[in-house]
Amino acid sequence: MVHRLWPDPCPLDDEALTAAYAVSDRAGTHLRMNFVTSVDGAVEVGGFSAGLFSHGLPRDADLKVFGLLRMLCDALLVGAGTLRHEGYQALRLDRARRSWRRAHGLAEYPTLVVVSSALDLMASNPALAEAPVRPIVLTHAAAPADRRAALEPVADVLTLGDGAVDLAAGVERLAERGLRHLLSEGGPHLFGALSAAGLVDEVDLTVSPLLAGPGADRIIAGAGHPPARFALRHILADDHGTLLLRYTRP
Ligand SMILES: NC(=O)c1ccc[n+]([C@@H]2O[C@H](COP(=O)([O-])OP(=O)(O)OC[C@H]3O[C@@H](n4cnc5c(N)ncnc54)[C@H](OP(=O)(O)O)[C@@H]3O)[C@@H](O)[C@H]2O)c1
């Protein structure tokens, strides 16, 4: 069971949990990041985000919110590194989540959007080849032409910028296609670039009650940029000490 600790402490059933993460203005654009971290700020243990729930820690609450955020978004934005490394599969939702989306005027499935410079992606990758809706790849004009051609049978490859992906233009192009509510599951380099471009509206953070120790990177990486203040919207917890924090722009 997930409880809200602040504000208004109470247990949250599925409906209340959905309401806790709803974005009120569905007409505007919104980009939320969803990440897991350890108590000491690690982005992975043993190379994978799932390692943050090792040592017998149940991941149920994190996975519940993970699935819920996918249900709420128009598109899932992910860096090619995370797609390759974490072994993403086709973005399928269960029947209940698909019918929730239909009832709320959303497409049956969110669209997968992959950000890549090198286009080191196989067209046979199941996240692309088996996707229930045609995925989108955001890249730039200097990306290898042969790799672009290889991906075009399975995805719309959009060119944004000359030598680097212009993410602000990418968000605009997605909005023109009706993909206004974006969820990003990272990874850290994509988070850094989105944050540097001032595009992040929300950060949803799961804190696993694990001390990972030194070695791992943080949830954000890349070139430096000025800090940006965010406002805490809620603190949720499960019965095992996992915290689920929601921050938005003030
Ligand atoms: N704790 C968590 O919640 C969480 C979430 C996600 C990932 N992770 C962990 O993070 C690690 C991976 O980190 P990462 O920083 O490599 O992930 P990442 O940001 O997904 O991957 C970096 C790659 O994605 C593409 N990319 C990202 N931003 C881009 C941009 N602005 N423009 C063009 N391409 C861009 C590039 O792919 P190309 O090489 O194709 O150009 C780049 O090499 C793994 O250990 C993973 O398990 C943890």
mmCIF file of C-alpha atoms and ligand atoms in Angstrom:
data_model
loop_
_atom_site.group_PDB
_atom_site.id
_atom_site.type_symbol
_atom_site.label_atom_id
_atom_site.label_comp_id
_atom_site.label_asym_id
_atom_site.label_seq_id
_atom_site.Cartn_x
_atom_site.Cartn_y
_atom_site.Cartn_z
ATOM 1 C CA MET A 1 0.000 0.000 0.000
ATOM 2 C CA VAL A 2 1.210 3.496 -0.866
ATOM 3 C CA HIS A 3 0.567 6.242 1.692
ATOM 4 C CA ARG A 4 0.715 9.984 1.264
ATOM 5 C CA LEU A 5 2.865 11.440 4.047
ATOM 6 C CA TRP A 6 2.556 15.052 2.883
ATOM 7 C CA PRO A 7 0.341 16.953 2.289
ATOM 8 C CA ASP A 8 -2.863 15.469 3.774
ATOM 9 C CA PRO A 9 -1.562 12.096 5.062
ATOM 10 C CA CYS A 10 -3.749 9.147 3.980
ATOM 11 C CA PRO A 11 -3.538 5.752 2.254
ATOM 12 C CA LEU A 12 -3.855 6.018 -1.544
ATOM 13 C CA ASP A 13 -5.832 3.511 -3.595
ATOM 14 C CA ASP A 14 -5.186 3.286 -7.352
ATOM 15 C CA GLU A 15 -7.614 6.083 -8.168
ATOM 16 C CA ALA A 16 -6.120 8.444 -5.588
ATOM 17 C CA LEU A 17 -2.602 7.569 -6.747
ATOM 18 C CA THR A 18 -3.567 8.421 -10.328
ATOM 19 C CA ALA A 19 -5.009 11.733 -9.148
ATOM 20 C CA ALA A 20 -1.792 12.463 -7.242
ATOM 21 C CA TYR A 21 0.201 12.382 -10.506
ATOM 22 C CA ALA A 22 -2.386 13.964 -12.824
ATOM 23 C CA VAL A 23 -1.351 17.037 -14.780
ATOM 24 C CA SER A 24 -4.206 19.518 -14.582
ATOM 25 C CA ASP A 25 -3.631 21.313 -17.896
ATOM 26 C CA ARG A 26 -3.820 18.653 -20.619
ATOM 27 C CA ALA A 27 -3.974 21.333 -23.323
ATOM 28 C CA GLY A 28 -0.460 22.620 -22.617
ATOM 29 C CA THR A 29 2.885 20.856 -22.952
ATOM 30 C CA HIS A 30 4.450 19.110 -19.969
ATOM 31 C CA LEU A 31 7.703 17.163 -19.607
ATOM 32 C CA ARG A 32 8.217 14.996 -16.545
ATOM 33 C CA MET A 33 11.324 13.019 -15.662
ATOM 34 C CA ASN A 34 11.006 9.763 -13.717
ATOM 35 C CA PHE A 35 14.091 8.402 -11.958
ATOM 36 C CA VAL A 36 15.076 6.062 -9.154
ATOM 37 C CA THR A 37 17.952 6.853 -6.827
ATOM 38 C CA SER A 38 19.506 5.373 -3.704
ATOM 39 C CA VAL A 39 19.688 7.253 -0.409
ATOM 40 C CA ASP A 40 23.216 8.347 -1.366
ATOM 41 C CA GLY A 41 22.247 9.478 -4.852
ATOM 42 C CA ALA A 42 23.324 6.539 -7.054
ATOM 43 C CA VAL A 43 21.649 6.086 -10.445
ATOM 44 C CA GLU A 44 22.395 2.366 -10.615
ATOM 45 C CA VAL A 45 23.711 -0.613 -8.680
ATOM 46 C CA GLY A 46 25.493 -3.316 -10.659
ATOM 47 C CA GLY A 47 25.001 -1.242 -13.813
ATOM 48 C CA PHE A 48 21.193 -1.217 -13.812
ATOM 49 C CA SER A 49 18.434 0.844 -12.201
ATOM 50 C CA ALA A 50 16.822 -2.420 -11.015
ATOM 51 C CA GLY A 51 19.897 -2.932 -8.787
ATOM 52 C CA LEU A 52 18.626 -0.058 -6.630
ATOM 53 C CA PHE A 53 16.024 -2.556 -5.405
ATOM 54 C CA SER A 54 18.467 -5.370 -4.622
ATOM 55 C CA HIS A 55 19.015 -6.801 -1.111
ATOM 56 C CA GLY A 56 15.418 -7.964 -0.801
ATOM 57 C CA LEU A 57 13.870 -4.518 -1.238
ATOM 58 C CA PRO A 58 10.445 -4.846 -2.880
ATOM 59 C CA ARG A 59 10.008 -2.611 -5.956
ATOM 60 C CA ASP A 60 6.198 -2.806 -6.099
ATOM 61 C CA ALA A 61 5.505 0.857 -5.297
ATOM 62 C CA ASP A 62 8.120 2.109 -7.757
ATOM 63 C CA LEU A 63 6.810 -0.161 -10.516
ATOM 64 C CA LYS A 64 3.259 0.907 -9.778
ATOM 65 C CA VAL A 65 4.120 4.582 -10.273
ATOM 66 C CA PHE A 66 6.384 3.700 -13.237
ATOM 67 C CA GLY A 67 3.403 2.064 -14.973
ATOM 68 C CA LEU A 68 1.021 4.810 -13.907
ATOM 69 C CA LEU A 69 3.232 7.538 -15.405
ATOM 70 C CA ARG A 70 3.390 5.600 -18.681
ATOM 71 C CA MET A 71 -0.406 5.401 -18.630
ATOM 72 C CA LEU A 72 -0.674 9.193 -18.231
ATOM 73 C CA CYS A 73 1.734 10.264 -21.012
ATOM 74 C CA ASP A 74 1.279 10.898 -24.725
ATOM 75 C CA ALA A 75 4.877 9.903 -25.439
ATOM 76 C CA LEU A 76 7.741 8.200 -23.635
ATOM 77 C CA LEU A 77 11.074 9.928 -24.295
ATOM 78 C CA VAL A 78 14.206 7.900 -23.708
ATOM 79 C CA GLY A 79 17.900 8.248 -24.531
ATOM 80 C CA ALA A 80 19.289 5.647 -26.894
ATOM 81 C CA GLY A 81 21.787 4.660 -24.189
ATOM 82 C CA THR A 82 19.053 3.714 -21.732
ATOM 83 C CA LEU A 83 17.027 1.952 -24.441
ATOM 84 C CA ARG A 84 20.067 -0.161 -25.388
ATOM 85 C CA HIS A 85 21.394 -0.755 -21.884
ATOM 86 C CA GLU A 86 18.160 -1.423 -19.990
ATOM 87 C CA GLY A 87 16.809 -3.671 -22.779
ATOM 88 C CA TYR A 88 13.578 -1.806 -23.484
ATOM 89 C CA GLN A 89 10.740 -3.855 -24.935
ATOM 90 C CA ALA A 90 7.770 -2.681 -26.997
ATOM 91 C CA LEU A 91 5.714 -0.163 -25.049
ATOM 92 C CA ARG A 92 2.593 -2.154 -24.244
ATOM 93 C CA LEU A 93 0.140 -1.370 -21.471
ATOM 94 C CA ASP A 94 -2.251 -3.806 -19.846
ATOM 95 C CA ARG A 95 -5.924 -3.835 -20.770
ATOM 96 C CA ALA A 96 -7.028 -1.769 -17.734
ATOM 97 C CA ARG A 97 -4.532 0.984 -18.496
ATOM 98 C CA ARG A 98 -5.469 1.012 -22.190
ATOM 99 C CA SER A 99 -9.145 1.376 -21.362
ATOM 100 C CA TRP A 100 -8.336 4.157 -18.850
ATOM 101 C CA ARG A 101 -6.519 5.986 -21.663
ATOM 102 C CA ARG A 102 -9.404 5.558 -24.107
ATOM 103 C CA ALA A 103 -11.885 6.765 -21.476
ATOM 104 C CA HIS A 104 -9.760 9.886 -20.929
ATOM 105 C CA GLY A 105 -9.358 10.749 -24.606
ATOM 106 C CA LEU A 106 -5.770 9.511 -24.973
ATOM 107 C CA ALA A 107 -4.427 7.254 -27.716
ATOM 108 C CA GLU A 108 -4.537 3.588 -26.729
ATOM 109 C CA TYR A 109 -0.738 3.453 -26.433
ATOM 110 C CA PRO A 110 1.870 6.136 -25.799
ATOM 111 C CA THR A 111 4.411 6.720 -28.575
ATOM 112 C CA LEU A 112 8.032 5.766 -27.939
ATOM 113 C CA VAL A 113 10.461 8.610 -28.748
ATOM 114 C CA VAL A 114 14.189 7.788 -28.779
ATOM 115 C CA VAL A 115 16.848 10.521 -28.708
ATOM 116 C CA SER A 116 20.080 9.580 -30.464
ATOM 117 C CA SER A 117 23.077 11.225 -32.054
ATOM 118 C CA ALA A 118 24.986 8.187 -33.320
ATOM 119 C CA LEU A 119 21.812 6.270 -34.318
ATOM 120 C CA ASP A 120 23.453 3.135 -32.964
ATOM 121 C CA LEU A 121 20.081 1.423 -32.873
ATOM 122 C CA MET A 122 19.039 -1.802 -34.580
ATOM 123 C CA ALA A 123 15.782 -1.685 -36.549
ATOM 124 C CA SER A 124 15.175 -5.160 -35.104
ATOM 125 C CA ASN A 125 15.258 -3.827 -31.518
ATOM 126 C CA PRO A 126 11.905 -5.044 -30.108
ATOM 127 C CA ALA A 127 11.138 -1.612 -28.649
ATOM 128 C CA LEU A 128 11.095 -0.321 -32.234
ATOM 129 C CA ALA A 129 10.180 -3.311 -34.402
ATOM 130 C CA GLU A 130 7.334 -4.577 -32.191
ATOM 131 C CA ALA A 131 5.974 -1.187 -31.081
ATOM 132 C CA PRO A 132 2.174 -0.970 -31.181
ATOM 133 C CA VAL A 133 2.444 2.580 -32.602
ATOM 134 C CA ARG A 134 5.194 3.768 -34.922
ATOM 135 C CA PRO A 135 8.046 5.137 -32.792
ATOM 136 C CA ILE A 136 9.876 8.402 -33.394
ATOM 137 C CA VAL A 137 13.650 8.923 -33.349
ATOM 138 C CA LEU A 138 14.963 12.442 -32.698
ATOM 139 C CA THR A 139 18.375 13.033 -34.243
ATOM 140 C CA HIS A 140 20.348 15.734 -36.099
ATOM 141 C CA ALA A 141 21.554 16.421 -39.633
ATOM 142 C CA ALA A 142 25.072 15.034 -39.061
ATOM 143 C CA ALA A 143 23.810 11.607 -37.885
ATOM 144 C CA PRO A 144 25.059 8.726 -40.096
ATOM 145 C CA ALA A 145 22.872 8.559 -43.226
ATOM 146 C CA ASP A 146 23.109 4.764 -43.548
ATOM 147 C CA ARG A 147 21.871 4.238 -39.987
ATOM 148 C CA ARG A 148 19.043 6.711 -40.561
ATOM 149 C CA ALA A 149 17.998 4.777 -43.692
ATOM 150 C CA ALA A 150 18.103 1.496 -41.759
ATOM 151 C CA LEU A 151 15.754 2.870 -39.094
ATOM 152 C CA GLU A 152 13.242 4.526 -41.416
ATOM 153 C CA PRO A 153 11.229 1.322 -42.077
ATOM 154 C CA VAL A 154 10.392 1.059 -38.351
ATOM 155 C CA ALA A 155 10.365 4.674 -37.091
ATOM 156 C CA ASP A 156 9.836 8.291 -38.095
ATOM 157 C CA VAL A 157 13.338 9.767 -37.926
ATOM 158 C CA LEU A 158 13.136 13.532 -37.287
ATOM 159 C CA THR A 159 16.120 15.805 -37.941
ATOM 160 C CA LEU A 160 16.429 18.589 -35.366
ATOM 161 C CA GLY A 161 19.574 20.705 -35.489
ATOM 162 C CA ASP A 162 22.817 20.402 -37.447
ATOM 163 C CA GLY A 163 25.451 18.799 -35.178
ATOM 164 C CA ALA A 164 23.397 18.146 -32.013
ATOM 165 C CA VAL A 165 19.754 17.328 -31.306
ATOM 166 C CA ASP A 166 17.776 20.534 -30.726
ATOM 167 C CA LEU A 167 15.565 19.188 -27.945
ATOM 168 C CA ALA A 168 13.400 22.319 -27.680
ATOM 169 C CA ALA A 169 12.558 21.987 -31.376
ATOM 170 C CA GLY A 170 11.939 18.280 -30.773
ATOM 171 C CA VAL A 171 9.413 18.997 -28.032
ATOM 172 C CA GLU A 172 7.669 21.456 -30.389
ATOM 173 C CA ARG A 173 7.549 18.918 -33.216
ATOM 174 C CA LEU A 174 6.087 16.308 -30.877
ATOM 175 C CA ALA A 175 3.430 18.793 -29.717
ATOM 176 C CA GLU A 176 2.501 19.441 -33.370
ATOM 177 C CA ARG A 177 1.800 15.698 -33.609
ATOM 178 C CA GLY A 178 -0.450 15.890 -30.532
ATOM 179 C CA LEU A 179 2.243 14.487 -28.210
ATOM 180 C CA ARG A 180 2.171 17.208 -25.538
ATOM 181 C CA HIS A 181 2.538 15.280 -22.303
ATOM 182 C CA LEU A 182 5.980 13.729 -22.303
ATOM 183 C CA LEU A 183 7.430 11.293 -19.803
ATOM 184 C CA SER A 184 11.175 10.753 -19.838
ATOM 185 C CA GLU A 185 12.737 7.752 -18.126
ATOM 186 C CA GLY A 186 16.206 9.135 -18.820
ATOM 187 C CA GLY A 187 18.914 8.360 -18.733
ATOM 188 C CA PRO A 188 21.228 10.815 -17.026
ATOM 189 C CA HIS A 189 22.687 12.359 -20.209
ATOM 190 C CA LEU A 190 19.251 12.963 -21.665
ATOM 191 C CA PHE A 191 18.118 14.423 -18.329
ATOM 192 C CA GLY A 192 21.148 16.744 -18.351
ATOM 193 C CA ALA A 193 20.436 17.937 -21.881
ATOM 194 C CA LEU A 194 16.708 18.470 -21.247
ATOM 195 C CA SER A 195 17.491 20.330 -18.041
ATOM 196 C CA ALA A 196 20.147 22.489 -19.736
ATOM 197 C CA ALA A 197 17.557 23.413 -22.375
ATOM 198 C CA GLY A 198 15.105 24.460 -19.626
ATOM 199 C CA LEU A 199 12.544 21.885 -20.758
ATOM 200 C CA VAL A 200 11.942 19.939 -17.529
ATOM 201 C CA ASP A 201 8.611 20.736 -15.850
ATOM 202 C CA GLU A 202 8.531 17.920 -13.316
ATOM 203 C CA VAL A 203 10.845 15.451 -11.595
ATOM 204 C CA ASP A 204 9.349 12.292 -10.077
ATOM 205 C CA LEU A 205 11.913 10.623 -7.907
ATOM 206 C CA THR A 206 11.801 7.236 -6.222
ATOM 207 C CA VAL A 207 14.271 7.004 -3.324
ATOM 208 C CA SER A 208 15.158 3.421 -2.521
ATOM 209 C CA PRO A 209 16.213 2.844 1.107
ATOM 210 C CA LEU A 210 19.603 1.556 0.006
ATOM 211 C CA LEU A 211 23.079 2.945 0.608
ATOM 212 C CA ALA A 212 24.774 2.139 -2.692
ATOM 213 C CA GLY A 213 28.281 3.286 -1.792
ATOM 214 C CA PRO A 214 30.693 5.124 -4.076
ATOM 215 C CA GLY A 215 31.130 4.505 -7.774
ATOM 216 C CA ALA A 216 27.818 5.110 -9.476
ATOM 217 C CA ASP A 217 26.910 8.253 -11.397
ATOM 218 C CA ARG A 218 24.085 10.572 -10.395
ATOM 219 C CA ILE A 219 20.714 10.790 -12.146
ATOM 220 C CA ILE A 220 21.922 13.775 -14.190
ATOM 221 C CA ALA A 221 25.048 14.037 -16.362
ATOM 222 C CA GLY A 222 26.589 16.074 -19.156
ATOM 223 C CA ALA A 223 27.612 19.707 -19.474
ATOM 224 C CA GLY A 224 27.071 21.965 -16.463
ATOM 225 C CA HIS A 225 24.202 24.417 -16.267
ATOM 226 C CA PRO A 226 22.830 26.724 -13.543
ATOM 227 C CA PRO A 227 20.749 25.140 -10.749
ATOM 228 C CA ALA A 228 16.971 25.490 -11.049
ATOM 229 C CA ARG A 229 14.675 25.544 -8.036
ATOM 230 C CA PHE A 230 11.759 23.101 -7.943
ATOM 231 C CA ALA A 231 8.755 22.875 -5.591
ATOM 232 C CA LEU A 232 7.803 19.735 -3.665
ATOM 233 C CA ARG A 233 4.284 18.592 -4.557
ATOM 234 C CA HIS A 234 3.985 15.409 -2.487
ATOM 235 C CA ILE A 235 5.806 12.776 -0.440
ATOM 236 C CA LEU A 236 4.517 9.222 -0.729
ATOM 237 C CA ALA A 237 5.914 6.099 0.928
ATOM 238 C CA ASP A 238 5.330 2.359 0.849
ATOM 239 C CA ASP A 239 5.514 -0.006 3.835
ATOM 240 C CA HIS A 240 9.185 -0.836 3.150
ATOM 241 C CA GLY A 241 10.693 2.643 3.334
ATOM 242 C CA THR A 242 10.629 3.567 -0.360
ATOM 243 C CA LEU A 243 9.849 7.258 -0.899
ATOM 244 C CA LEU A 244 8.062 8.614 -3.978
ATOM 245 C CA LEU A 245 8.645 12.332 -4.397
ATOM 246 C CA ARG A 246 7.009 14.658 -6.901
ATOM 247 C CA TYR A 247 8.601 18.014 -7.731
ATOM 248 C CA THR A 248 7.375 20.580 -10.253
ATOM 249 C CA ARG A 249 8.497 24.002 -11.377
ATOM 250 C CA PRO A 250 7.468 26.573 -8.753
HETATM 251 N N1 LIG B 1 17.964 5.164 -11.942
HETATM 252 C C1 LIG B 1 17.215 5.407 -12.999
HETATM 253 O O1 LIG B 1 16.039 5.772 -12.872
HETATM 254 C C2 LIG B 1 17.819 5.257 -14.380
HETATM 255 C C3 LIG B 1 17.080 5.651 -15.503
HETATM 256 C C4 LIG B 1 17.671 5.533 -16.756
HETATM 257 C C5 LIG B 1 18.972 5.030 -16.875
HETATM 258 N N2 LIG B 1 19.639 4.648 -15.769
HETATM 259 C C6 LIG B 1 21.024 4.140 -15.858
HETATM 260 O O2 LIG B 1 21.818 5.141 -16.472
HETATM 261 C C7 LIG B 1 22.865 4.513 -17.200
HETATM 262 C C8 LIG B 1 22.866 5.034 -18.622
HETATM 263 O O3 LIG B 1 23.191 6.395 -18.569
HETATM 264 P P1 LIG B 1 23.315 7.305 -19.886
HETATM 265 O O4 LIG B 1 23.576 8.683 -19.427
HETATM 266 O O5 LIG B 1 24.262 6.654 -20.837
HETATM 267 O O6 LIG B 1 21.825 7.213 -20.492
HETATM 268 P P2 LIG B 1 21.155 8.017 -21.679
HETATM 269 O O7 LIG B 1 21.126 9.477 -21.442
HETATM 270 O O8 LIG B 1 19.868 7.343 -21.982
HETATM 271 O O9 LIG B 1 22.114 7.619 -22.881
HETATM 272 C C9 LIG B 1 23.026 8.417 -23.480
HETATM 273 C C10 LIG B 1 22.866 8.141 -24.957
HETATM 274 O O10 LIG B 1 21.525 8.500 -25.342
HETATM 275 C C11 LIG B 1 21.549 9.357 -26.458
HETATM 276 N N3 LIG B 1 21.315 10.713 -25.986
HETATM 277 C C12 LIG B 1 21.040 11.130 -24.724
HETATM 278 N N4 LIG B 1 20.875 12.455 -24.719
HETATM 279 C C13 LIG B 1 21.048 12.888 -25.972
HETATM 280 C C14 LIG B 1 21.007 14.162 -26.604
HETATM 281 N N5 LIG B 1 20.738 15.271 -25.915
HETATM 282 N N6 LIG B 1 21.246 14.227 -27.926
HETATM 283 C C15 LIG B 1 21.532 13.124 -28.640
HETATM 284 N N7 LIG B 1 21.575 11.886 -28.121
HETATM 285 C C16 LIG B 1 21.339 11.782 -26.799
HETATM 286 C C17 LIG B 1 22.929 9.167 -27.059
HETATM 287 O O11 LIG B 1 22.827 7.985 -27.832
HETATM 288 P P3 LIG B 1 23.714 7.650 -29.120
HETATM 289 O O12 LIG B 1 24.945 7.030 -28.561
HETATM 290 O O13 LIG B 1 22.888 6.679 -29.914
HETATM 291 O O14 LIG B 1 23.985 8.922 -29.844
HETATM 292 C C18 LIG B 1 23.788 8.960 -25.825
HETATM 293 O O15 LIG B 1 24.991 8.260 -26.103
HETATM 294 C C19 LIG B 1 22.643 3.024 -17.128
HETATM 295 O O16 LIG B 1 23.428 2.496 -16.081
HETATM 296 C C20 LIG B 1 21.161 2.926 -16.755
HETATM 297 O O17 LIG B 1 20.905 1.730 -16.064
HETATM 298 C C21 LIG B 1 19.095 4.750 -14.515
#
